[in-house]
Amino acid sequence: MSMTIHIDIVSAESEIFSGTANMVFAPAEMGEVGIAPRHTPLLTRLKPGEVRVQMEGQDEQFFYVSGGILEIQPHVVTVLADTAIRATDLDEAAAIQAKERAERAMDDKQSDFDYARAQAELAEAVAQLRTINSIRQKAGR
Amino acid sequence: MAGAKEVRTQIKSIGNTQKITKAMEMVAASKMRRAQERMRASRPYAEKIRSVVSHMGKAHPEYKHPYLIEREARRVGLIIISTDRGLCGGLNTNLFKAAIAAMKEWQGQKLEIELAVIGTKAMGFFKRLGGNVVSENSHLGDTPKVEELIGSVKVMLDAYDEGQIDRLYLANNVFVNTMTQEPTVDQLLPVSGDEQDKHLRHHWDYIYEPDAKEVMDGLLMRYIESLVYQGLVENIACEMAARMVAMKAASDNAGTLIDELQLIYNKARQAAITQELTEIVGGAAAV
């Protein structure tokens, strides 16, 4: 068996690369790692940088990742690339925003709330009218 | 001719409505194709991360992550993905029905419920219903980004970390085909380790860099996010399909209505002509 390793690079929104390589280099959090076939299983986070894939010919391919997770199995490497820039405080800010939006929407008695209620009332009125009409028609005959 | 004129204006106005519903149908059809492509595009990531998580379940880390441990439930979290806009048939209503059925069951077990809603329809509905909504996210458009979901998901994950909730569920529509969308409620946390026992013989573990806890935190967070993202993308495809079908039905109904009215109009017109003729003939006979 020739010494190659299968590599998949995917992001949440699309598949980026899939193929076989002689060697893969990735920017792991503790420093760049070079992955040859039959590497021991490893799981690590990636920092922003480039993933280099040495193809079976001599050519190399480069992929930029802004972070993510790297999984290594003896014959498969998986790069789960992030599409977003991640940082603890950025995530925190997004979470606080989501909470605030909920609170604001719950407090907001106007706009959407009234609109929804008006819609329900309108549907009811239309149904009543329809019933009255059909009763009238029957009585007329 | 008075009746005939009224009927004619009615035919015209229904015709205008039909034009609008036809246009919406076509827009939804083309958007559906794109939404389905996005659904397909996000699938490889979901598959890969699922396989990594299941590998991790088979490994024997010295550290057991809280997301993998089943604990006694007192409160549950539910993420509900709905659409932002209406006119898509019973899509949202069916989903809310399924969600409420699940919530009733939890309430029966004396569990409290926290909701995270995505989409304005769910927000409006659960506000009226009086649910405990802790996070809201809407107007994500037809091409949502993962980063727009991070906040909503993090609110729930934080609540799980702090013991505010003991289980997390996701409610969304699953795209079966254009005609069928199935509302489902799935468990996200704790991650169910269905295939955990298969490879018990291989006693192996990963090397974790920098350490097991941090790597697992990052991985499982992304796993949950990818599931929610997948749910959202799928829900959008459902929305477009449902809208296309609803608008097609509306256009067809408008067509039958126009046909019926056309018949009434023709009859009224013919009656008027006949009457006019009899009047002329009667008048001529009298002279």
PDB file of N, CA and C in Angstrom, chain B residues 7 18 25 28 34 37 50 54 62-63 71 74 103 112 173 175 193 196 199 205 224 233 238 245 283 285:
ATOM      1  N   VAL B   7     -69.658  41.776 -11.875  1.00  0.00           N
ATOM      2  CA  VAL B   7     -68.936  40.512 -12.029  1.00  0.00           C
ATOM      3  C   VAL B   7     -67.624  40.743 -12.768  1.00  0.00           C
ATOM      4  N   GLN B  18     -54.269  36.733  -8.777  1.00  0.00           N
ATOM      5  CA  GLN B  18     -53.657  35.530  -9.349  1.00  0.00           C
ATOM      6  C   GLN B  18     -52.263  35.832  -9.894  1.00  0.00           C
ATOM      7  N   GLU B  25     -45.146  32.247  -6.493  1.00  0.00           N
ATOM      8  CA  GLU B  25     -44.868  30.825  -6.680  1.00  0.00           C
ATOM      9  C   GLU B  25     -43.538  30.633  -7.401  1.00  0.00           C
ATOM     10  N   ALA B  28     -40.600  31.572  -5.197  1.00  0.00           N
ATOM     11  CA  ALA B  28     -40.349  30.527  -4.195  1.00  0.00           C
ATOM     12  C   ALA B  28     -39.687  29.316  -4.838  1.00  0.00           C
ATOM     13  N   ARG B  34     -32.159  27.013  -4.740  1.00  0.00           N
ATOM     14  CA  ARG B  34     -30.926  27.496  -4.107  1.00  0.00           C
ATOM     15  C   ARG B  34     -30.833  27.018  -2.660  1.00  0.00           C
ATOM     16  N   GLU B  37     -29.643  23.546  -2.554  1.00  0.00           N
ATOM     17  CA  GLU B  37     -28.199  23.461  -2.802  1.00  0.00           C
ATOM     18  C   GLU B  37     -27.419  23.771  -1.531  1.00  0.00           C
ATOM     19  N   ARG B  50     -20.086  14.869  12.891  1.00  0.00           N
ATOM     20  CA  ARG B  50     -20.786  13.787  13.582  1.00  0.00           C
ATOM     21  C   ARG B  50     -19.869  12.584  13.738  1.00  0.00           C
ATOM     22  N   SER B  54     -18.559  10.947  17.136  1.00  0.00           N
ATOM     23  CA  SER B  54     -18.811   9.541  17.477  1.00  0.00           C
ATOM     24  C   SER B  54     -17.486   8.797  17.702  1.00  0.00           C
ATOM     25  N   GLU B  62      -9.770  10.413  29.513  1.00  0.00           N
ATOM     26  CA  GLU B  62      -9.754  10.425  30.982  1.00  0.00           C
ATOM     27  C   GLU B  62     -10.758  11.435  31.495  1.00  0.00           C
ATOM     28  N   TYR B  63     -11.171  12.331  30.561  1.00  0.00           N
ATOM     29  CA  TYR B  63     -12.071  13.414  30.945  1.00  0.00           C
ATOM     30  C   TYR B  63     -13.435  13.189  30.301  1.00  0.00           C
ATOM     31  N   ARG B  71     -28.017  13.662  32.840  1.00  0.00           N
ATOM     32  CA  ARG B  71     -28.304  13.986  34.245  1.00  0.00           C
ATOM     33  C   ARG B  71     -29.807  14.166  34.432  1.00  0.00           C
ATOM     34  N   ARG B  74     -34.541  18.762  35.315  1.00  0.00           N
ATOM     35  CA  ARG B  74     -35.514  19.600  36.009  1.00  0.00           C
ATOM     36  C   ARG B  74     -36.031  20.688  35.077  1.00  0.00           C
ATOM     37  N   MET B 103     -43.849  20.174  24.585  1.00  0.00           N
ATOM     38  CA  MET B 103     -43.801  20.996  25.801  1.00  0.00           C
ATOM     39  C   MET B 103     -44.833  20.530  26.826  1.00  0.00           C
ATOM     40  N   GLU B 112     -39.572  22.562  33.810  1.00  0.00           N
ATOM     41  CA  GLU B 112     -39.737  23.924  33.329  1.00  0.00           C
ATOM     42  C   GLU B 112     -39.060  24.066  31.978  1.00  0.00           C
ATOM     43  N   ASN B 173     -38.441  22.107  10.914  1.00  0.00           N
ATOM     44  CA  ASN B 173     -39.047  21.295   9.868  1.00  0.00           C
ATOM     45  C   ASN B 173     -37.955  20.556   9.106  1.00  0.00           C
ATOM     46  N   PHE B 175     -36.883  18.632   5.692  1.00  0.00           N
ATOM     47  CA  PHE B 175     -37.267  18.608   4.287  1.00  0.00           C
ATOM     48  C   PHE B 175     -37.293  17.163   3.793  1.00  0.00           C
ATOM     49  N   GLY B 193     -25.057   8.883  22.993  1.00  0.00           N
ATOM     50  CA  GLY B 193     -23.955   8.056  22.495  1.00  0.00           C
ATOM     51  C   GLY B 193     -24.455   6.707  22.028  1.00  0.00           C
ATOM     52  N   GLN B 196     -21.726   4.070  21.023  1.00  0.00           N
ATOM     53  CA  GLN B 196     -20.560   4.117  21.898  1.00  0.00           C
ATOM     54  C   GLN B 196     -19.982   2.749  22.235  1.00  0.00           C
ATOM     55  N   HIS B 199     -17.136  -0.309  19.708  1.00  0.00           N
ATOM     56  CA  HIS B 199     -15.695  -0.513  19.580  1.00  0.00           C
ATOM     57  C   HIS B 199     -15.008  -0.570  20.945  1.00  0.00           C
ATOM     58  N   ASP B 205      -7.141   6.158  22.628  1.00  0.00           N
ATOM     59  CA  ASP B 205      -7.587   7.522  22.875  1.00  0.00           C
ATOM     60  C   ASP B 205      -6.796   8.473  21.995  1.00  0.00           C
ATOM     61  N   ILE B 224     -22.940  21.269  18.104  1.00  0.00           N
ATOM     62  CA  ILE B 224     -24.304  21.750  18.348  1.00  0.00           C
ATOM     63  C   ILE B 224     -24.651  22.863  17.366  1.00  0.00           C
ATOM     64  N   VAL B 233     -31.003  25.802   7.821  1.00  0.00           N
ATOM     65  CA  VAL B 233     -30.921  25.739   6.351  1.00  0.00           C
ATOM     66  C   VAL B 233     -32.047  24.860   5.812  1.00  0.00           C
ATOM     67  N   CYS B 238     -37.631  24.143   3.442  1.00  0.00           N
ATOM     68  CA  CYS B 238     -39.025  23.792   3.722  1.00  0.00           C
ATOM     69  C   CYS B 238     -39.940  24.981   3.465  1.00  0.00           C
ATOM     70  N   VAL B 245     -45.928  25.556  -2.889  1.00  0.00           N
ATOM     71  CA  VAL B 245     -47.140  24.734  -2.969  1.00  0.00           C
ATOM     72  C   VAL B 245     -48.377  25.560  -2.617  1.00  0.00           C
ATOM     73  N   GLY B 283     -91.995  45.713 -28.927  1.00  0.00           N
ATOM     74  CA  GLY B 283     -92.263  47.087 -29.325  1.00  0.00           C
ATOM     75  C   GLY B 283     -92.737  47.142 -30.775  1.00  0.00           C
ATOM     76  N   ALA B 285     -94.126  44.732 -32.480  1.00  0.00           N
ATOM     77  CA  ALA B 285     -95.449  44.113 -32.597  1.00  0.00           C
ATOM     78  C   ALA B 285     -96.538  45.111 -32.189  1.00  0.00           C
TER      79      ALA B 285
END
